[in-house]
CSV table of C-alpha atoms in Angstrom, one decimal:
chain,number,residue,atom,x,y,z
G,1,MET,CA,16.2,3.0,1.3
G,2,THR,CA,19.1,5.3,1.3
G,3,LEU,CA,18.7,8.9,2.3
G,4,LEU,CA,19.3,10.0,-1.3
G,5,SER,CA,16.5,7.8,-2.7
G,6,VAL,CA,14.2,9.0,0.1
G,7,HIS,CA,14.8,12.6,-0.9
G,8,LEU,CA,14.2,11.7,-4.6
G,9,THR,CA,10.9,10.0,-3.8
G,10,THR,CA,9.8,13.0,-1.8
G,11,LEU,CA,10.7,15.4,-4.6
G,12,PHE,CA,9.2,13.4,-7.4
G,13,ALA,CA,6.0,12.9,-5.4
G,14,ILE,CA,5.7,16.6,-4.9
G,15,PHE,CA,6.1,17.2,-8.7
G,16,ALA,CA,3.5,14.5,-9.4
G,17,PHE,CA,0.7,15.8,-7.3
G,18,ALA,CA,1.5,19.4,-7.9
G,19,THR,CA,1.4,19.2,-11.7
G,20,CYS,CA,-1.8,17.2,-11.7
G,21,GLY,CA,-3.7,18.4,-8.7
G,22,GLY,CA,-3.0,22.1,-9.3
G,23,TYR,CA,-4.0,22.2,-12.9
G,24,SER,CA,-6.5,24.6,-14.3
G,25,GLY,CA,-7.0,25.3,-18.0
G,26,GLY,CA,-9.5,26.4,-20.6
G,27,LEU,CA,-10.3,26.8,-24.2
G,28,ARG,CA,-12.0,29.5,-26.3
G,29,LEU,CA,-14.4,29.1,-29.2
G,30,SER,CA,-15.9,31.4,-31.8
G,31,VAL,CA,-19.4,31.1,-33.3
G,32,ASP,CA,-20.0,33.5,-36.3
G,33,CYS,CA,-23.7,33.4,-37.2
G,34,ALA,CA,-25.1,34.4,-40.5
G,35,ASN,CA,-26.8,37.3,-38.6
G,36,LYS,CA,-23.8,39.0,-37.1
G,37,SER,CA,-25.7,40.4,-34.2
G,38,GLU,CA,-26.3,36.9,-32.9
G,39,SER,CA,-22.6,35.9,-33.1
G,40,ASP,CA,-20.4,35.2,-30.1
G,41,LEU,CA,-16.7,35.2,-31.0
G,42,ASN,CA,-15.4,34.6,-27.5
G,43,ILE,CA,-16.9,31.6,-25.7
G,44,ASP,CA,-14.6,30.7,-22.8
G,45,ILE,CA,-14.8,27.3,-21.2
G,46,ALA,CA,-12.7,26.7,-18.1
G,47,PHE,CA,-12.0,23.4,-16.4
G,48,ALA,CA,-9.7,22.1,-13.7
G,49,TYR,CA,-8.7,19.1,-11.5
G,50,PRO,CA,-10.4,16.7,-10.7
G,51,PHE,CA,-11.8,16.9,-14.3
G,52,ARG,CA,-15.5,16.3,-13.8
G,53,LEU,CA,-16.1,17.7,-17.2
G,54,HIS,CA,-19.8,16.8,-17.2
G,55,GLN,CA,-20.2,19.5,-14.6
G,56,VAL,CA,-18.5,22.2,-16.7
G,57,ASN,CA,-21.3,24.3,-18.3
G,58,PHE,CA,-21.1,27.1,-20.9
G,59,ASP,CA,-23.5,29.1,-22.9
G,60,ALA,CA,-23.5,29.2,-26.7
G,61,PRO,CA,-25.6,31.1,-29.3
G,62,THR,CA,-28.1,29.1,-31.4
G,63,CYS,CA,-28.0,31.7,-34.2
G,64,GLU,CA,-31.8,31.7,-34.0
G,65,GLY,CA,-32.6,35.1,-32.7
G,66,LYS,CA,-31.2,36.0,-29.3
G,67,ARG,CA,-31.8,32.6,-27.8
G,68,ARG,CA,-28.8,30.8,-26.3
G,69,GLU,CA,-28.3,27.2,-25.1
G,70,THR,CA,-26.5,25.8,-22.1
G,71,LEU,CA,-24.2,23.0,-22.8
G,72,SER,CA,-21.7,20.9,-20.9
G,73,LEU,CA,-18.5,19.0,-21.6
G,74,ILE,CA,-18.6,15.3,-21.8
G,75,GLY,CA,-17.0,12.8,-19.4
G,76,ASP,CA,-16.0,12.3,-15.7
G,77,PHE,CA,-12.3,11.5,-15.3
G,78,SER,CA,-12.0,12.3,-11.6
G,79,SER,CA,-11.4,8.7,-10.5
G,80,SER,CA,-8.1,8.2,-12.3
G,81,ALA,CA,-6.9,11.8,-11.5
G,82,GLU,CA,-7.8,11.6,-7.8
G,83,PHE,CA,-6.3,8.1,-7.5
G,84,PHE,CA,-3.0,9.4,-9.0
G,85,VAL,CA,-2.9,12.4,-6.7
G,86,THR,CA,-3.8,10.3,-3.6
G,87,ILE,CA,-0.9,7.9,-4.3
G,88,ALA,CA,1.5,10.9,-4.7
G,89,VAL,CA,0.3,12.5,-1.4
G,90,PHE,CA,0.7,9.3,0.6
G,91,ALA,CA,4.1,8.6,-1.0
G,92,PHE,CA,5.2,12.1,0.0
G,93,LEU,CA,4.1,11.6,3.6
G,94,TYR,CA,5.7,8.2,3.9
G,95,SER,CA,9.0,9.5,2.4
G,96,LEU,CA,9.0,12.3,5.0
G,97,ALA,CA,8.4,9.8,7.8
G,98,ALA,CA,11.1,7.5,6.5
G,99,THR,CA,13.5,10.4,6.5
G,100,VAL,CA,12.9,11.1,10.1
G,101,VAL,CA,13.2,7.4,11.0
G,102,TYR,CA,16.5,7.0,9.1
G,103,ILE,CA,18.1,10.0,10.7
G,104,PHE,CA,16.8,9.9,14.3
G,105,PHE,CA,15.7,6.4,15.0
G,106,GLN,CA,18.2,4.2,13.1
G,107,ASN,CA,18.6,1.8,16.1
G,108,LYS,CA,14.8,1.4,16.5
G,109,TYR,CA,14.5,0.8,12.7
G,110,ARG,CA,16.9,-2.2,12.8
G,111,GLU,CA,15.6,-3.6,16.1
G,112,ASN,CA,14.1,-7.1,15.7
G,113,ASN,CA,14.3,-6.6,11.9
G,114,ARG,CA,10.8,-5.1,12.0
G,115,GLY,CA,11.7,-1.8,10.4
G,116,PRO,CA,13.3,-3.2,7.3
G,117,LEU,CA,10.5,-5.8,6.8
G,118,ILE,CA,7.8,-3.1,7.0
G,119,ASP,CA,9.8,-0.8,4.8
G,120,PHE,CA,10.2,-3.6,2.2
G,121,ILE,CA,6.5,-4.4,2.1
G,122,VAL,CA,5.5,-0.7,1.8
G,123,THR,CA,8.1,-0.2,-1.0
G,124,VAL,CA,6.6,-3.1,-3.0
G,125,VAL,CA,3.1,-1.8,-2.4
G,126,PHE,CA,4.0,1.8,-3.5
G,127,SER,CA,5.8,0.5,-6.6
G,128,PHE,CA,2.7,-1.4,-7.6
G,129,LEU,CA,0.4,1.6,-6.9
G,130,TRP,CA,2.6,3.9,-8.9
G,131,LEU,CA,2.5,1.6,-11.9
G,132,VAL,CA,-1.3,1.2,-11.7
G,133,GLY,CA,-2.0,4.9,-10.9
G,134,SER,CA,0.3,6.3,-13.6
G,135,SER,CA,-1.2,3.9,-16.2
G,136,ALA,CA,-4.7,4.8,-15.3
G,137,TRP,CA,-4.0,8.5,-15.3
G,138,ALA,CA,-2.2,8.3,-18.6
G,139,LYS,CA,-5.4,6.8,-20.1
G,140,GLY,CA,-7.5,9.4,-18.3
G,141,LEU,CA,-5.4,12.3,-19.6
G,142,SER,CA,-5.8,11.0,-23.1
G,143,ASP,CA,-9.6,11.0,-22.6
G,144,VAL,CA,-9.5,14.5,-21.2
G,145,LYS,CA,-7.6,15.8,-24.2
G,146,ILE,CA,-10.3,14.3,-26.5
G,147,ALA,CA,-13.2,15.7,-24.4
G,148,THR,CA,-11.6,19.2,-24.3
G,149,ASP,CA,-10.5,19.3,-28.0
G,150,PRO,CA,-12.1,22.5,-29.4
G,151,ASP,CA,-13.2,20.7,-32.6
G,152,GLU,CA,-15.0,18.1,-30.5
G,153,VAL,CA,-16.7,20.7,-28.4
G,154,LEU,CA,-17.9,22.6,-31.4
G,155,LEU,CA,-19.8,19.5,-32.5
G,156,LEU,CA,-22.0,19.9,-29.4
G,157,MET,CA,-23.4,23.3,-30.6
G,158,SER,CA,-26.5,23.3,-32.6
G,159,ALA,CA,-25.4,26.5,-34.4
G,160,CYS,CA,-22.3,24.7,-35.8
G,161,LYS,CA,-24.5,22.1,-37.5
G,162,GLN,CA,-25.7,24.7,-40.0
G,163,GLN,CA,-23.4,25.4,-42.9
G,164,SER,CA,-24.4,29.1,-42.9
G,165,ASN,CA,-22.7,29.6,-39.6
G,166,LYS,CA,-18.9,29.6,-39.0
G,167,CYS,CA,-17.5,27.9,-35.9
G,168,LEU,CA,-13.8,28.1,-35.2
G,169,PRO,CA,-11.5,27.2,-32.3
G,170,VAL,CA,-9.7,30.2,-31.0
G,171,ARG,CA,-7.5,28.7,-28.2
G,172,SER,CA,-6.8,25.2,-27.2
G,173,PRO,CA,-6.1,24.1,-23.6
G,174,VAL,CA,-2.4,23.8,-22.6
G,175,MET,CA,-1.7,20.3,-21.3
G,176,SER,CA,2.0,20.5,-20.7
G,177,SER,CA,1.8,20.3,-16.9
G,178,LEU,CA,-0.5,17.3,-17.2
G,179,ASN,CA,1.9,15.5,-19.5
G,180,THR,CA,4.6,16.3,-17.0
G,181,SER,CA,2.6,14.7,-14.2
G,182,VAL,CA,2.4,11.4,-16.2
G,183,VAL,CA,6.1,11.4,-16.7
G,184,PHE,CA,6.8,11.9,-13.0
G,185,GLY,CA,4.3,9.2,-12.2
G,186,PHE,CA,6.3,6.6,-14.2
G,187,LEU,CA,9.6,8.0,-12.8
G,188,ASN,CA,8.2,7.4,-9.3
G,189,PHE,CA,7.4,3.9,-10.3
G,190,ILE,CA,11.0,3.3,-11.5
G,191,LEU,CA,12.4,4.9,-8.4
G,192,TRP,CA,10.3,2.9,-6.0
G,193,ALA,CA,10.8,-0.3,-7.9
G,194,GLY,CA,14.6,0.2,-7.8
G,195,ASN,CA,14.5,0.8,-4.1
G,196,ILE,CA,13.1,-2.7,-3.6
G,197,TRP,CA,16.5,-4.3,-3.9
G,198,PHE,CA,18.2,-1.8,-1.4
G,199,VAL,CA,15.4,-2.4,1.2
G,200,PHE,CA,15.6,-6.1,0.7
G,201,LYS,CA,19.3,-6.1,1.5
G,202,GLU,CA,18.4,-4.6,4.9
G,203,THR,CA,15.9,-7.4,5.8
G,204,GLY,CA,16.7,-10.6,7.6
G,205,TRP,CA,15.7,-12.5,4.5
G,206,HIS,CA,18.8,-11.4,2.6
G,207,SER,CA,21.1,-12.1,5.5
G,208,SER,CA,19.6,-15.6,6.1
G,209,GLY,CA,20.0,-16.4,2.4
G,210,GLN,CA,23.6,-15.4,2.5
G,211,ARG,CA,24.2,-17.6,5.6
G,212,HIS,CA,22.4,-20.5,3.9
G,213,ALA,CA,24.7,-20.2,0.9
G,214,ALA,CA,27.8,-20.0,3.1
G,215,ASP,CA,26.7,-23.1,5.1
G,216,THR,CA,26.1,-25.0,1.8
G,217,MET,CA,29.6,-24.1,0.5
G,218,GLU,CA,31.2,-25.1,3.8
G,219,LYS,CA,29.5,-28.5,3.8
G,220,GLN,CA,30.5,-29.1,0.3
G,221,SER,CA,34.1,-28.3,1.0
G,222,SER,CA,34.3,-30.4,4.1
G,223,GLY,CA,32.8,-33.3,2.2
G,224,TYR,CA,35.5,-33.2,-0.4
G,225,ASN,CA,38.2,-33.0,2.3
G,226,GLN,CA,36.9,-36.0,4.2
G,227,GLY,CA,36.1,-38.1,1.1
G,228,GLY,CA,38.3,-40.7,-0.6
G,229,TYR,CA,39.7,-38.2,-3.1
G,230,ASN,CA,42.0,-36.7,-0.5
G,231,GLN,CA,43.4,-40.1,0.7
G,232,ASP,CA,46.7,-41.4,-0.6
G,233,SER,CA,45.3,-44.5,-2.2
G,234,TYR,CA,48.5,-45.1,-4.0
G,235,GLY,CA,50.7,-44.8,-0.9
G,236,PRO,CA,52.4,-47.5,1.1
G,237,ALA,CA,49.0,-49.0,2.1
G,238,GLY,CA,47.9,-49.3,-1.5
G,239,GLY,CA,48.1,-52.5,-3.4
G,240,TYR,CA,50.1,-51.0,-6.3
G,241,ASN,CA,53.1,-50.1,-4.2
G,242,GLN,CA,53.5,-53.6,-2.6
G,243,PRO,CA,56.0,-55.8,-4.3
G,244,GLY,CA,54.1,-58.5,-6.2
G,245,SER,CA,55.3,-61.9,-5.4
G,246,TYR,CA,54.1,-65.0,-7.1
G,247,GLY,CA,56.1,-67.5,-5.1
G,248,GLN,CA,53.9,-70.5,-5.8
G,249,VAL,CA,55.4,-73.9,-6.4
G,250,GLY,CA,55.5,-74.8,-10.1
G,251,ASP,CA,54.7,-78.1,-11.8
G,252,TYR,CA,58.4,-79.2,-11.6
G,253,GLY,CA,58.7,-78.7,-7.9
G,254,GLN,CA,60.8,-75.6,-8.1
G,255,PRO,CA,59.7,-72.5,-6.5
G,256,GLN,CA,58.9,-69.8,-9.0
G,257,SER,CA,59.2,-66.2,-7.9
G,258,TYR,CA,58.7,-63.2,-10.1
G,259,GLY,CA,59.2,-60.6,-7.4
G,260,GLN,CA,62.3,-58.6,-6.6
G,261,SER,CA,64.4,-61.8,-6.1
G,262,GLY,CA,63.7,-63.1,-9.6
G,263,PRO,CA,67.2,-62.5,-11.1
G,264,THR,CA,69.0,-64.1,-8.2
G,265,SER,CA,66.9,-67.3,-8.4
G,266,PHE,CA,67.5,-67.5,-12.1
G,267,ALA,CA,71.3,-67.3,-11.5
G,268,ASN,CA,71.3,-70.0,-8.9
G,269,GLN,CA,69.5,-72.4,-11.3
G,270,ILE,CA,72.2,-71.8,-13.9
């Protein structure tokens, strides 16, 4: 990879795991019971990375006296979120290591072609991981949005199943940073996939392929130069430049010649 691409991969990896791993948000609900004294107009529910929502508990009124119930959100989306952040962290660390190698150990990097080969394999692996991780996290984020939708959370409360009570969403969670993390995930995939070609050019596979193509062209050109197409087949040695002579004896005992001496023989006969 070039130094510019290494810097971009480092920067994009930071944005990816910072926007996802550093997220915390919440929503607020309102339950207005028929008996106003039992109402709770500010029910705050907070959640954060890694989005184990089934461990997020909150209290809600039942609108049946002073009794309250303890509920929890639905779903565990930690696997896709943690996988995404782990890829971002390792990509960040590898980009830092690659920067140091490119700047201070360029000779060691090219020695025995090991450095470019390892770099090529790692780049292919990270490209695949970014594609899988970003796709998984995009699906996980969609499920997180559904599980934290205030209208869906209100359905969990027993008080909201009675028409005499009024349940309303007060504030929805802000998901802009999580949306940004998905965007940076796919940008990282595009960046790493684009670097595959540049790293491949540094490997011995690319140079050996160029030498093979050059040798093939050289053999083809030498074959045409040595073949019959370059010989002067119509020169002095060719049969078409030799004077044709049909000096055979005819039926009447006179020599017949249709070569260059034809006109002279005809004059002598006259």
